[in-house]
PDB file of C-alpha atoms in Angstrom:
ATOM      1  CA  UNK A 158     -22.915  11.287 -11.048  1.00  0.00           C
ATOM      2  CA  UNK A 159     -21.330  11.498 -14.424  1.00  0.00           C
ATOM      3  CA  UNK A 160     -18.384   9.546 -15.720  1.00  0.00           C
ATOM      4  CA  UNK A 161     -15.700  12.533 -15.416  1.00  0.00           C
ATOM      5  CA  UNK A 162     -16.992  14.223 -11.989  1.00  0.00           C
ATOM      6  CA  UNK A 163     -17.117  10.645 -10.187  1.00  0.00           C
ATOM      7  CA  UNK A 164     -13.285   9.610 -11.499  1.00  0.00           C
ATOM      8  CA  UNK A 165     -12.233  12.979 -10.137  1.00  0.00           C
ATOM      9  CA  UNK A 166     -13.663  12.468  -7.054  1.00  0.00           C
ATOM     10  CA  UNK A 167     -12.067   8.666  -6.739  1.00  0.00           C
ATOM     11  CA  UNK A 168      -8.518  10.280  -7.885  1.00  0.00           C
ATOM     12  CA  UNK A 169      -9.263  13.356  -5.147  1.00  0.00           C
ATOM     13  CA  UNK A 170      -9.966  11.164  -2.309  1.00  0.00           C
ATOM     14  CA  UNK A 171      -7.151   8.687  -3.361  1.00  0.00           C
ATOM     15  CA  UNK A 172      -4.744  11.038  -3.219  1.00  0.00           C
ATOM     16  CA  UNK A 173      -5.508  12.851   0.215  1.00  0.00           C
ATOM     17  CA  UNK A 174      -5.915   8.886   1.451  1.00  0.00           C
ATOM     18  CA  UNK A 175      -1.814   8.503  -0.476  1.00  0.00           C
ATOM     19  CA  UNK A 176      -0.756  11.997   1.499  1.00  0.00           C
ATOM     20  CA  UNK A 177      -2.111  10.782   4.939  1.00  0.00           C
ATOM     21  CA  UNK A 178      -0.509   7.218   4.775  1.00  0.00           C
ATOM     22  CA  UNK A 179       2.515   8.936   3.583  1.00  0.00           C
ATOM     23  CA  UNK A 180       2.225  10.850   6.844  1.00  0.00           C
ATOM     24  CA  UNK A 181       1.609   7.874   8.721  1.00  0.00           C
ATOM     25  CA  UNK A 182       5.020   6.051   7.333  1.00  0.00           C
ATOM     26  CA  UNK A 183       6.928   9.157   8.651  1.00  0.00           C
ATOM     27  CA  UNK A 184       5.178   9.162  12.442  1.00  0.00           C
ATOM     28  CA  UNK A 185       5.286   5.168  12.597  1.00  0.00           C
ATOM     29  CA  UNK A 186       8.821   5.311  11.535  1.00  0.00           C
ATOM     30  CA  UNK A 187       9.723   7.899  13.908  1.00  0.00           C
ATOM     31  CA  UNK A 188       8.421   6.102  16.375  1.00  0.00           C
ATOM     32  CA  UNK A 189       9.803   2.609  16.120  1.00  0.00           C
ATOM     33  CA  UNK A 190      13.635   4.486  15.867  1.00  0.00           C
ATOM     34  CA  UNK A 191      12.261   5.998  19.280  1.00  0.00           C
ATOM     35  CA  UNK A 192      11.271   2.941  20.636  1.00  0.00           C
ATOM     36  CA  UNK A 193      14.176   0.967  19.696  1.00  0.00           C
ATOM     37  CA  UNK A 194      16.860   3.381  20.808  1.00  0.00           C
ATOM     38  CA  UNK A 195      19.248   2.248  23.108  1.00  0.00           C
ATOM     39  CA  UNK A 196      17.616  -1.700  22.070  1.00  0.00           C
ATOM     40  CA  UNK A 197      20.555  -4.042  22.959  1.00  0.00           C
ATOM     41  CA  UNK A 198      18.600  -6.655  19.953  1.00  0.00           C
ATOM     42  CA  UNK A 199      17.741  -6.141  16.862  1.00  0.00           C
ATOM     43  CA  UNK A 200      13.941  -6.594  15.332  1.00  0.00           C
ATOM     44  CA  UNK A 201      14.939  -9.328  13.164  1.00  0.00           C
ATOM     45  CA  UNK A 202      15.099 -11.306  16.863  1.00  0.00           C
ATOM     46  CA  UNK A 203      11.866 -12.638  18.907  1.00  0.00           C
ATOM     47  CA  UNK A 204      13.626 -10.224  21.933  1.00  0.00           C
ATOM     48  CA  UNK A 205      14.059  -7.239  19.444  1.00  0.00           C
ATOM     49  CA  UNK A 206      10.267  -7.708  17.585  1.00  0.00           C
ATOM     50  CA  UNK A 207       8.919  -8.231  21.117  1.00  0.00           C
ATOM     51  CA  UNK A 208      10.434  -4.941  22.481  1.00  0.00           C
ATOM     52  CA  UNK A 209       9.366  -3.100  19.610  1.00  0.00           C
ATOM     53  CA  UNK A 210       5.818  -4.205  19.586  1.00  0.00           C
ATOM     54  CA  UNK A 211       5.206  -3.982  23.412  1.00  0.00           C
ATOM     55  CA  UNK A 212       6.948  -0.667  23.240  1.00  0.00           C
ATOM     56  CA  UNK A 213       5.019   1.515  20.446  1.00  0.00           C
ATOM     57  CA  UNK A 214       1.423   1.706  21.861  1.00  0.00           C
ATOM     58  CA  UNK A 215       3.135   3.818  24.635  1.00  0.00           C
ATOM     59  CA  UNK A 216       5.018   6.301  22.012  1.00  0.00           C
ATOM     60  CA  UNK A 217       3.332   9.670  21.270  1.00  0.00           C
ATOM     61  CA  UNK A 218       4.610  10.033  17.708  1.00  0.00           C
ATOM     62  CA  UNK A 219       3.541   6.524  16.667  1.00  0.00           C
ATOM     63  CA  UNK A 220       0.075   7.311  17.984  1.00  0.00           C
ATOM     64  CA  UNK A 221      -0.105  10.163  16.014  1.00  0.00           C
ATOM     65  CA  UNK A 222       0.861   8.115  12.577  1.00  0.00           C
ATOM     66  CA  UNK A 223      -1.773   5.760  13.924  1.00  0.00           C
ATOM     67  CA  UNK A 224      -4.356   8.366  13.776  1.00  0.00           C
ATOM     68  CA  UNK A 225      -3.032   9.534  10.640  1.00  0.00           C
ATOM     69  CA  UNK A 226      -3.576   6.131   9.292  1.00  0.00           C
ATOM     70  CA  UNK A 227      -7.255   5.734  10.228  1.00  0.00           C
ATOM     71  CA  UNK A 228      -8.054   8.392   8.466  1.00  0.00           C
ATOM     72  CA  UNK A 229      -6.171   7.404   5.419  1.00  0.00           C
ATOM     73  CA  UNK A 230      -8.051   4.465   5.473  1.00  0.00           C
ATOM     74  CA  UNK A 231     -11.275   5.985   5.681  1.00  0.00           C
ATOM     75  CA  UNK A 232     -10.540   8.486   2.831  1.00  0.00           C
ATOM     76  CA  UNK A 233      -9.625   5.172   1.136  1.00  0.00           C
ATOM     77  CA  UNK A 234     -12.714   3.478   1.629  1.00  0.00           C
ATOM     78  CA  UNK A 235     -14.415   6.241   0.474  1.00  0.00           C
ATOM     79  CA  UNK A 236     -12.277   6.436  -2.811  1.00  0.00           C
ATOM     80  CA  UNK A 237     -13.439   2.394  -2.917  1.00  0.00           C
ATOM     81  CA  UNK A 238     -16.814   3.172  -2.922  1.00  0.00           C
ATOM     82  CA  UNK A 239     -16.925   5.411  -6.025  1.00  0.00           C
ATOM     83  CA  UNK A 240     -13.681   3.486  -7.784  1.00  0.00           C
ATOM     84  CA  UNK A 241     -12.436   0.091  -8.856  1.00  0.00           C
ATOM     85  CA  UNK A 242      -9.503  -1.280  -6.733  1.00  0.00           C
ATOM     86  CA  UNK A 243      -7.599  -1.661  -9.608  1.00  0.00           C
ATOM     87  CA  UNK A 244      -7.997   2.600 -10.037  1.00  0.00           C
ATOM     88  CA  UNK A 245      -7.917   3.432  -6.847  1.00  0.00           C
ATOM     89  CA  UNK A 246      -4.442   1.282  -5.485  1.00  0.00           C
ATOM     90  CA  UNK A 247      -2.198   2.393  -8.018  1.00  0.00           C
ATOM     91  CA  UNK A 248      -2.937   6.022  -6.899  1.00  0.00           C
ATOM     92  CA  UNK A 249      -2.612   5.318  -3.545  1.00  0.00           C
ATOM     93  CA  UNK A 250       1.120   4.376  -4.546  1.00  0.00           C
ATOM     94  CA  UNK A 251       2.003   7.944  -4.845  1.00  0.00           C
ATOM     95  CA  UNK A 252       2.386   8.505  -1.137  1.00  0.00           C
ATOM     96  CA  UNK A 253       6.222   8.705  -2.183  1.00  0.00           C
ATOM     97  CA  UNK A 254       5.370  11.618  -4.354  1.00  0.00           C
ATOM     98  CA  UNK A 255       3.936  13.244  -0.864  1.00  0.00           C
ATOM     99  CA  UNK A 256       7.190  12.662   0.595  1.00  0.00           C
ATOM    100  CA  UNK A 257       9.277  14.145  -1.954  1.00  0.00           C
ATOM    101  CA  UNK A 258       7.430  16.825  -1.960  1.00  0.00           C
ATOM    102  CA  UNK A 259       7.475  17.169   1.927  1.00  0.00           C
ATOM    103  CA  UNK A 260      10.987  16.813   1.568  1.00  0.00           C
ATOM    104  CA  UNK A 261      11.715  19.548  -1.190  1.00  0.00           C
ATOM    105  CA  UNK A 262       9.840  21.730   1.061  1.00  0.00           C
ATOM    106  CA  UNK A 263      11.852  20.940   4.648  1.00  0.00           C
ATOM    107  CA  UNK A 264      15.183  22.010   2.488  1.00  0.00           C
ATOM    108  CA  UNK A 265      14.132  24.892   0.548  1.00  0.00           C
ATOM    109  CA  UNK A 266      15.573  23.019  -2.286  1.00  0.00           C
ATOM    110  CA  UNK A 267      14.064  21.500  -5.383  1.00  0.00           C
ATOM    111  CA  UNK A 268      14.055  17.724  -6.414  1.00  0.00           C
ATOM    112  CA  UNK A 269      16.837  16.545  -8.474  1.00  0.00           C
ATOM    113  CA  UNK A 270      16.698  15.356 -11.560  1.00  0.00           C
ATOM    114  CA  UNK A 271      16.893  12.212 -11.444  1.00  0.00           C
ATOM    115  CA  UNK A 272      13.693  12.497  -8.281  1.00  0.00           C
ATOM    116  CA  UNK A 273      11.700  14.436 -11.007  1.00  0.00           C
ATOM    117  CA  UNK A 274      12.098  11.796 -13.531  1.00  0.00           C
ATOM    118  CA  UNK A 275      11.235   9.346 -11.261  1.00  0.00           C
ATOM    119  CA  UNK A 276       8.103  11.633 -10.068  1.00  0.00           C
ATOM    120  CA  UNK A 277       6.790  11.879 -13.820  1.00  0.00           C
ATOM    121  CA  UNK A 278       7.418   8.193 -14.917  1.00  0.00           C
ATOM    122  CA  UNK A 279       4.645   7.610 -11.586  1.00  0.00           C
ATOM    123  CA  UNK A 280       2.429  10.101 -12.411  1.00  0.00           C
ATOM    124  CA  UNK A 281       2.769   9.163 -16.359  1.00  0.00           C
ATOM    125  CA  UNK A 282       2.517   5.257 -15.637  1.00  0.00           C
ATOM    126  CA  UNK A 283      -1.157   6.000 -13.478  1.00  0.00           C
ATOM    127  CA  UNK A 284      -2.272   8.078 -16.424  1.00  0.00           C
ATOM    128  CA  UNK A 285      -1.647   5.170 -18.564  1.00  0.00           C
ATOM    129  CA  UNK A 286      -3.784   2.905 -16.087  1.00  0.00           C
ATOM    130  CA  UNK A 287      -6.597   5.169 -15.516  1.00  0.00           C
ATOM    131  CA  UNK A 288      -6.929   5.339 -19.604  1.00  0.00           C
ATOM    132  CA  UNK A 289      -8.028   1.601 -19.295  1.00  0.00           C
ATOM    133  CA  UNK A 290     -10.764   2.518 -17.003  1.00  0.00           C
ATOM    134  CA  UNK A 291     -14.069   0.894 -17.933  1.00  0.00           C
ATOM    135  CA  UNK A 292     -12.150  -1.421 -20.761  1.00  0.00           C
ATOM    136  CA  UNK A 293     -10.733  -3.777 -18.237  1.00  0.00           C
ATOM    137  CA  UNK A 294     -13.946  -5.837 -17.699  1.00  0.00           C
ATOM    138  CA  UNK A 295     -14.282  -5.770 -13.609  1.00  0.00           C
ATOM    139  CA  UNK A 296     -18.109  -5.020 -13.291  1.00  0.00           C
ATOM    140  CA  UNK A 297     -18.710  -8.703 -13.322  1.00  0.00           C
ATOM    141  CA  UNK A 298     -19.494 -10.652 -10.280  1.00  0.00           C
ATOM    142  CA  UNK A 299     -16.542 -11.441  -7.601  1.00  0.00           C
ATOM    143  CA  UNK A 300     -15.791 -15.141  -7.850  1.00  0.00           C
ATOM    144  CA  UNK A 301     -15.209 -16.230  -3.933  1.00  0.00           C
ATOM    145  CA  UNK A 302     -13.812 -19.661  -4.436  1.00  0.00           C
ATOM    146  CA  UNK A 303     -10.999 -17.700  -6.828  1.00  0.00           C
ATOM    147  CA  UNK A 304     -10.609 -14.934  -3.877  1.00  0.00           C
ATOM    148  CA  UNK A 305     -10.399 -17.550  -1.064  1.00  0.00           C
ATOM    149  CA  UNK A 306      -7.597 -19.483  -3.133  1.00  0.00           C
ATOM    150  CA  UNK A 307      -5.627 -16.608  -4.152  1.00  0.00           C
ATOM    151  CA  UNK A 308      -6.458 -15.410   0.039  1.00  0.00           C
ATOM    152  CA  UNK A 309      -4.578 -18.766   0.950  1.00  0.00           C
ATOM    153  CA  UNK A 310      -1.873 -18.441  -1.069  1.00  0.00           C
ATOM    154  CA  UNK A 311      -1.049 -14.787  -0.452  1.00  0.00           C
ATOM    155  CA  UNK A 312      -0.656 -15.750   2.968  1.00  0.00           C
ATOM    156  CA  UNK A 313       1.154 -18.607   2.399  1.00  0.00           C
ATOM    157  CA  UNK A 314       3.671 -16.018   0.462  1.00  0.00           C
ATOM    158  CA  UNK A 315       3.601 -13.916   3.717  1.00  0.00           C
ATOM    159  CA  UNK A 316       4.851 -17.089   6.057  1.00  0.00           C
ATOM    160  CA  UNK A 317       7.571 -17.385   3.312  1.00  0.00           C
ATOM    161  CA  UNK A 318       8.989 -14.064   3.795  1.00  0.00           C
ATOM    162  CA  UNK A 319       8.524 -13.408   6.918  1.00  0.00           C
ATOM    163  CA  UNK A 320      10.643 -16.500   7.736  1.00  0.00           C
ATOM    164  CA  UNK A 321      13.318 -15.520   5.131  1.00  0.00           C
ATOM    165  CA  UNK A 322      13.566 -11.690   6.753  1.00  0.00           C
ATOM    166  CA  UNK A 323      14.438 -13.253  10.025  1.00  0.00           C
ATOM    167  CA  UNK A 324      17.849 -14.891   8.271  1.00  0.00           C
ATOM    168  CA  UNK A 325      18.641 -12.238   5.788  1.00  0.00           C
ATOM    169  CA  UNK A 326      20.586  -9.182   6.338  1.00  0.00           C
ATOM    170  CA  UNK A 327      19.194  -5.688   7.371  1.00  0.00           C
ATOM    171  CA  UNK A 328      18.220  -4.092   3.606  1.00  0.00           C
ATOM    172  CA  UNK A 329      16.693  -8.073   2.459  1.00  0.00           C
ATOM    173  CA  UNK A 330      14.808  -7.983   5.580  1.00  0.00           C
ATOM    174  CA  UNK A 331      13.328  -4.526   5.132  1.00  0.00           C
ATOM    175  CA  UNK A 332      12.572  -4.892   1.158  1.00  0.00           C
ATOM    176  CA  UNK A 333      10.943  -8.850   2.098  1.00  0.00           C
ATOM    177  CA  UNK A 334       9.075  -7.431   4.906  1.00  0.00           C
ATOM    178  CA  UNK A 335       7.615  -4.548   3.242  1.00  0.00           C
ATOM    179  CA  UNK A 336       6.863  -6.738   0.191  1.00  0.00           C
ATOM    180  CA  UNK A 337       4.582  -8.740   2.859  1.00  0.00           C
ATOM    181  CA  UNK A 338       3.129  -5.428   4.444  1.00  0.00           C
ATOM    182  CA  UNK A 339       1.852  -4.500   0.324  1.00  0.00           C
ATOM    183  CA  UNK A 340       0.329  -8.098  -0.005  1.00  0.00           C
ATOM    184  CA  UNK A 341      -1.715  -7.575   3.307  1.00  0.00           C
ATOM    185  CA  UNK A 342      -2.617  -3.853   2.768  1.00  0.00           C
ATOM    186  CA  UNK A 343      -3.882  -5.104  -1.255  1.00  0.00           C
ATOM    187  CA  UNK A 344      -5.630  -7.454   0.533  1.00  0.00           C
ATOM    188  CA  UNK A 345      -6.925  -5.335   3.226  1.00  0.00           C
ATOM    189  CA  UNK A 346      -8.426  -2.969  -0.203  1.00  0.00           C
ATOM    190  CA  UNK A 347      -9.476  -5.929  -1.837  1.00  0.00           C
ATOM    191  CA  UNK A 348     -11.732  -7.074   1.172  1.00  0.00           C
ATOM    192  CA  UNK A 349     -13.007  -3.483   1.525  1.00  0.00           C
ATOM    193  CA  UNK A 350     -14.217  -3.147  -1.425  1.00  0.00           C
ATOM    194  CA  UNK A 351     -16.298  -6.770  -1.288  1.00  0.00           C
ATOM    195  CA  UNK A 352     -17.787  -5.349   1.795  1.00  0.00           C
ATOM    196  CA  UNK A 353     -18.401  -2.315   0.551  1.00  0.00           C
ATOM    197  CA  UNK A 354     -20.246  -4.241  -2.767  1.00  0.00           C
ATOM    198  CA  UNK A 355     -22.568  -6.012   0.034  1.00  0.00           C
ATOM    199  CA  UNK A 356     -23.619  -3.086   1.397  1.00  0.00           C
ATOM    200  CA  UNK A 357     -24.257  -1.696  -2.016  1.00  0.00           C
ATOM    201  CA  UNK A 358     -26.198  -4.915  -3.407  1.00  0.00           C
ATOM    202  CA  UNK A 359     -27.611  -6.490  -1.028  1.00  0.00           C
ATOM    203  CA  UNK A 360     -27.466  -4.242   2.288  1.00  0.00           C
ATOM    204  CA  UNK A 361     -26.184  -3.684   5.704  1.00  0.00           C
ATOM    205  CA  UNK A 362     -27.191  -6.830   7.060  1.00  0.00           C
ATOM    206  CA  UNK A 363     -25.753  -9.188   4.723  1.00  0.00           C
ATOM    207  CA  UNK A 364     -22.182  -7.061   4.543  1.00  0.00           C
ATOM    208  CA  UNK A 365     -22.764  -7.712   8.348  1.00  0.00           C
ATOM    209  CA  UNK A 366     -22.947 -11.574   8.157  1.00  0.00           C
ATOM    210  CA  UNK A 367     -20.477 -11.794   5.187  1.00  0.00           C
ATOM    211  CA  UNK A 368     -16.690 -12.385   5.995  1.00  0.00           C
ATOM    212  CA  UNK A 369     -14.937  -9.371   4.056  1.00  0.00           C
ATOM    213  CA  UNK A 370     -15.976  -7.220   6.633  1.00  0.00           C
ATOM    214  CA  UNK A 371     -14.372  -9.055   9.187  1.00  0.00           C
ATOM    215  CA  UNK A 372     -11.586  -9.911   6.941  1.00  0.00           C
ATOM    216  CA  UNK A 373     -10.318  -5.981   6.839  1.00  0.00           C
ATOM    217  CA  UNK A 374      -9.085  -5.104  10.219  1.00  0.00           C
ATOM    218  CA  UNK A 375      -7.289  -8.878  10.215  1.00  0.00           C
ATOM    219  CA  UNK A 376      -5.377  -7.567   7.341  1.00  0.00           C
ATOM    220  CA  UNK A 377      -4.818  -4.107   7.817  1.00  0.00           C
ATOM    221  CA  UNK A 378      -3.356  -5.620  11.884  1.00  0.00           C
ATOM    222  CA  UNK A 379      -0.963  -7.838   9.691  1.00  0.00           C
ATOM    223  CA  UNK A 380      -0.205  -4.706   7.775  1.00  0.00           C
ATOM    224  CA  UNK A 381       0.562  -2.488  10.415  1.00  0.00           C
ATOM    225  CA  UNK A 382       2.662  -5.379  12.258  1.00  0.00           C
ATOM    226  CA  UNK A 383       4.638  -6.312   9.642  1.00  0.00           C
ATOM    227  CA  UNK A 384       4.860  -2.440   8.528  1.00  0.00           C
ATOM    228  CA  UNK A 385       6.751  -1.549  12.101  1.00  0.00           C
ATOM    229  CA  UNK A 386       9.040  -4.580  11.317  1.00  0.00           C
ATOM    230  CA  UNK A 387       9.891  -3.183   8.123  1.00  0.00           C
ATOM    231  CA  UNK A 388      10.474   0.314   9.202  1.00  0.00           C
ATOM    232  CA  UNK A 389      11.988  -1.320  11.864  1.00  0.00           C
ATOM    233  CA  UNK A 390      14.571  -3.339  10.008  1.00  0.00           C
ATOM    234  CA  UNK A 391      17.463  -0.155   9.755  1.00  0.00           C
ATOM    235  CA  UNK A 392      17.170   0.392   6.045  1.00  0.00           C
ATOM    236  CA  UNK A 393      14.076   2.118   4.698  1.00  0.00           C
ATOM    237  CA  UNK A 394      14.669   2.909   1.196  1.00  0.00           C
ATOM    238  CA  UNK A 395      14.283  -1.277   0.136  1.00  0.00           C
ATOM    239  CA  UNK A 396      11.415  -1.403   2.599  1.00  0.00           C
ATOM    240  CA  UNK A 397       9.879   1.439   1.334  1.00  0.00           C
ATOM    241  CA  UNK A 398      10.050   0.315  -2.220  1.00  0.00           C
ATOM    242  CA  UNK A 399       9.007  -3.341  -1.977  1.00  0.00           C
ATOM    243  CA  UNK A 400       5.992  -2.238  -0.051  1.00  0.00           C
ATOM    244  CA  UNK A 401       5.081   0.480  -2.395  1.00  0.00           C
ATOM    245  CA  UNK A 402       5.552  -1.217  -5.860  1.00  0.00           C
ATOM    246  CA  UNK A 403       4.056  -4.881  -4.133  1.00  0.00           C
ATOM    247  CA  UNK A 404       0.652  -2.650  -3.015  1.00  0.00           C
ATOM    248  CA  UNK A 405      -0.633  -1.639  -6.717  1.00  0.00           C
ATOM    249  CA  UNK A 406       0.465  -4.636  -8.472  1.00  0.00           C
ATOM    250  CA  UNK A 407      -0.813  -7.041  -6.585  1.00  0.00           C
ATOM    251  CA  UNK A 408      -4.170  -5.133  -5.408  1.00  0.00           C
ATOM    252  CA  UNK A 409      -4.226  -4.946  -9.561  1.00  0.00           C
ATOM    253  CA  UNK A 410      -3.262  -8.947  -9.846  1.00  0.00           C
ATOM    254  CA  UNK A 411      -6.586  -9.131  -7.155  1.00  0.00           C
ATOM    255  CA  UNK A 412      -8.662  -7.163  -9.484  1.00  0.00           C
ATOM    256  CA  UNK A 413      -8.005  -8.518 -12.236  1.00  0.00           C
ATOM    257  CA  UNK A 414      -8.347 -12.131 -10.480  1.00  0.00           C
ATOM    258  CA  UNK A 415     -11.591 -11.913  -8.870  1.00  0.00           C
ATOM    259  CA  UNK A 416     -13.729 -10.545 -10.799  1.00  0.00           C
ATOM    260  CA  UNK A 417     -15.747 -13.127 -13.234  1.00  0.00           C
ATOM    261  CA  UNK A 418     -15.042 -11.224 -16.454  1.00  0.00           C
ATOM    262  CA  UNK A 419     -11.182 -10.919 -17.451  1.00  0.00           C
ATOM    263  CA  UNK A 420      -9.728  -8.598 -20.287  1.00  0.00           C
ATOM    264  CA  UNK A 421      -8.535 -10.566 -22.914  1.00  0.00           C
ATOM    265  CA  UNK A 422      -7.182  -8.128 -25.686  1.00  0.00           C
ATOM    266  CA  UNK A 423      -4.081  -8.122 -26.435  1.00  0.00           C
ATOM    267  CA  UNK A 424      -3.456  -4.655 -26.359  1.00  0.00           C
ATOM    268  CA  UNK A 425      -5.314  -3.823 -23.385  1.00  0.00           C
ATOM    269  CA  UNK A 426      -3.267  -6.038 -21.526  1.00  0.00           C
ATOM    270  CA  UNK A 427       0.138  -5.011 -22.874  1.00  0.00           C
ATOM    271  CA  UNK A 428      -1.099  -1.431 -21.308  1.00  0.00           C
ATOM    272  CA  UNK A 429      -1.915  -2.643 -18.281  1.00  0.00           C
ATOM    273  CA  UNK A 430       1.605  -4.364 -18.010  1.00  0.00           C
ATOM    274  CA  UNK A 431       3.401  -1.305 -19.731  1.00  0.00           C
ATOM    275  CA  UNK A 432       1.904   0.983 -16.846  1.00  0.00           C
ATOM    276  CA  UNK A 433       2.866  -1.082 -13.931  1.00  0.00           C
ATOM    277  CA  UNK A 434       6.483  -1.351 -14.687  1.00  0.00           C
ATOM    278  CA  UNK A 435       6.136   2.655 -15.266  1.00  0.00           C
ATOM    279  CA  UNK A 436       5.134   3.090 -11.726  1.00  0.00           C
ATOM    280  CA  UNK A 437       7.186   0.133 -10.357  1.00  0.00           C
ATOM    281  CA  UNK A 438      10.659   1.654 -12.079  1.00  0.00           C
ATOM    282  CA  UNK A 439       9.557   5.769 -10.750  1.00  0.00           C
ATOM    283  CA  UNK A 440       8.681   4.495  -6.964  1.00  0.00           C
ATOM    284  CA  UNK A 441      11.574   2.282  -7.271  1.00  0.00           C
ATOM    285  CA  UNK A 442      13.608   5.481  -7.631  1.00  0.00           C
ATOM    286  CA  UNK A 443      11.693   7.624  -5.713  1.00  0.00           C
ATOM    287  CA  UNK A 444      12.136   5.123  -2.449  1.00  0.00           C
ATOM    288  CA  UNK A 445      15.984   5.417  -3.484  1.00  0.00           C
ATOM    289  CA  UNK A 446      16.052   8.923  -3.396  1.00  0.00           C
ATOM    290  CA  UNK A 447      18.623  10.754  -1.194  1.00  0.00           C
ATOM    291  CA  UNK A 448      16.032  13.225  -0.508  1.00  0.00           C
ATOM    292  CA  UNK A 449      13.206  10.571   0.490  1.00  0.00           C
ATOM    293  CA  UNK A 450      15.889   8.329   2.610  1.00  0.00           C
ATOM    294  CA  UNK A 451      16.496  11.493   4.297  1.00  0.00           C
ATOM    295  CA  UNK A 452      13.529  12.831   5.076  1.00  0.00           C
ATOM    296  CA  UNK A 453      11.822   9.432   6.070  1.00  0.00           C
ATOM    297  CA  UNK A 454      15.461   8.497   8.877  1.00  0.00           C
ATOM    298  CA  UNK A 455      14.816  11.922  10.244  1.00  0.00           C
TER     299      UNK A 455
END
């Protein structure tokens, strides 16, 4: 497959993979706010988290954004197995460009300004990333004592916040706990695509006996978990936003980290830097959007 055919088929299935978790976020949402109605405790409580937890296996519309999440994730892997993580995450992030436009659409109205800015400055800060596409040296060999350290310390990072979320109020909770659900579902991408490289290399039985496979549902389980707690938490625009910008950037960080051979020129890495604030600052203000925080507390 050519250059051009297989990047539009990693940006195709990326972005169906973006639409269905976007999907997903709506249904899971939905459900916890079902689940916790009438909740005498809050989820930022053992009771409250316990209740919520117990509770959504048993909710319709939560099992619906679960099934809507499996198959994000396999359109995902499949975007994994033609693309870089470092390509294929920061797309991914424009599941809030989903919701805008499922939003726009509910209302018969179009975006506002400010919502369209914030729609281009995405869209124009993952053109900017894709352009470094075979310049930013990951074709080199993963380094597994460099993934295992960075592994211990992400979670480490995860302990942090989730401790800090259960003393701060409602919007710190949300925007900590989301930033922990992005850490484990970069992770969860990051351990796909090693397990998808075994398979490729070396074959099905040694992807079988290697630990990345075994290391994805782990993560995407913390995701989810920590995901409910977020949408949870009674203010979704912070959640939303920590989760969304922490996903790309650190699935990049990952990328860039594990891989044997790092880019070194200057001005390849000022572009790589330059793009992710792009897309940090336009799902930053898509999260904040009347139109998103409305659609998403329906």
């Amino acid at each position: 497959m050519g250059e051009l055919p297989q990047m539009g088929l990693v940006i195709a299935l990326a972005l169906v993979a973006a639409y269905l978790f976007a999907l997903a976020a709506h249904l899971q949402r939905r459900g916890s706010q079902e689940v916790m109605a009438g909740a005498r405790t809050s989820v930022q409580e053992s009771a409250g988290a316990k209740h919520l937890l117990q509770g959504l296996p048993a909710n319709r519309t939560w099992q619906w954004g679960v099934l809507a999440n499996f198959g994000a994730f396999g359109f995902q892997a499949a975007a994994l197995a033609v693309g870089t993580v470092a390509t294929v995450q920061p797309l991914i992030a424009t599941q809030l460009l989903f919701v805008l436009a499922l939003a726009s659409l509910q209302r018969h109205r179009w975006p506002a300004v400010r919502d369209g800015l914030s729609a281009v400055a995405v869209c124009g800060g993952i053109a900017l990333l894709l352009s470094t596409e075979g310049r930013m040296g990951l074709a080199g060999h993963p380094d597994r004592p460099r993934i295992i350290l960075t592994l211990v310390c992400v979670l480490g990072v995860i302990v942090v916040l989730v401790a800090v979320s259960r003393r701060s109020p409602s919007w710190l909770a949300g925007m900590l706990l989301g930033t922990g659900t992005g850490l484990f579902q970069a992770m969860s991408a990051g351990f796909m695509k090693l397990a998808l490289r075994d398979y490729a290399h070396r074959g099905l039985a040694d992807m079988l006996t290697d630990w990345p496979l075994y290391a994805v549902p782990i993560s995407v389980l913390g995701g989810v978990v920590l995901g409910q707690l977020a949408f949870a938490s009674g203010t979704l625009p912070p959640a939303v936003a920590a989760m969304s910008v922490t996903n790309p950037v650190a699935s990049l960080a990952f990328a860039l980290f594990a891989f044997e051979v790092f880019p070194r020129e200057p001005l390849l890495l000022a572009q790589i830097a330059a793009s992710a604030v792009i897309i940090a600052v336009g799902i930053i203000g898509l999260a904040t959007a009347d139109s998103t925080r409305e659609y998403l507390t329906e």
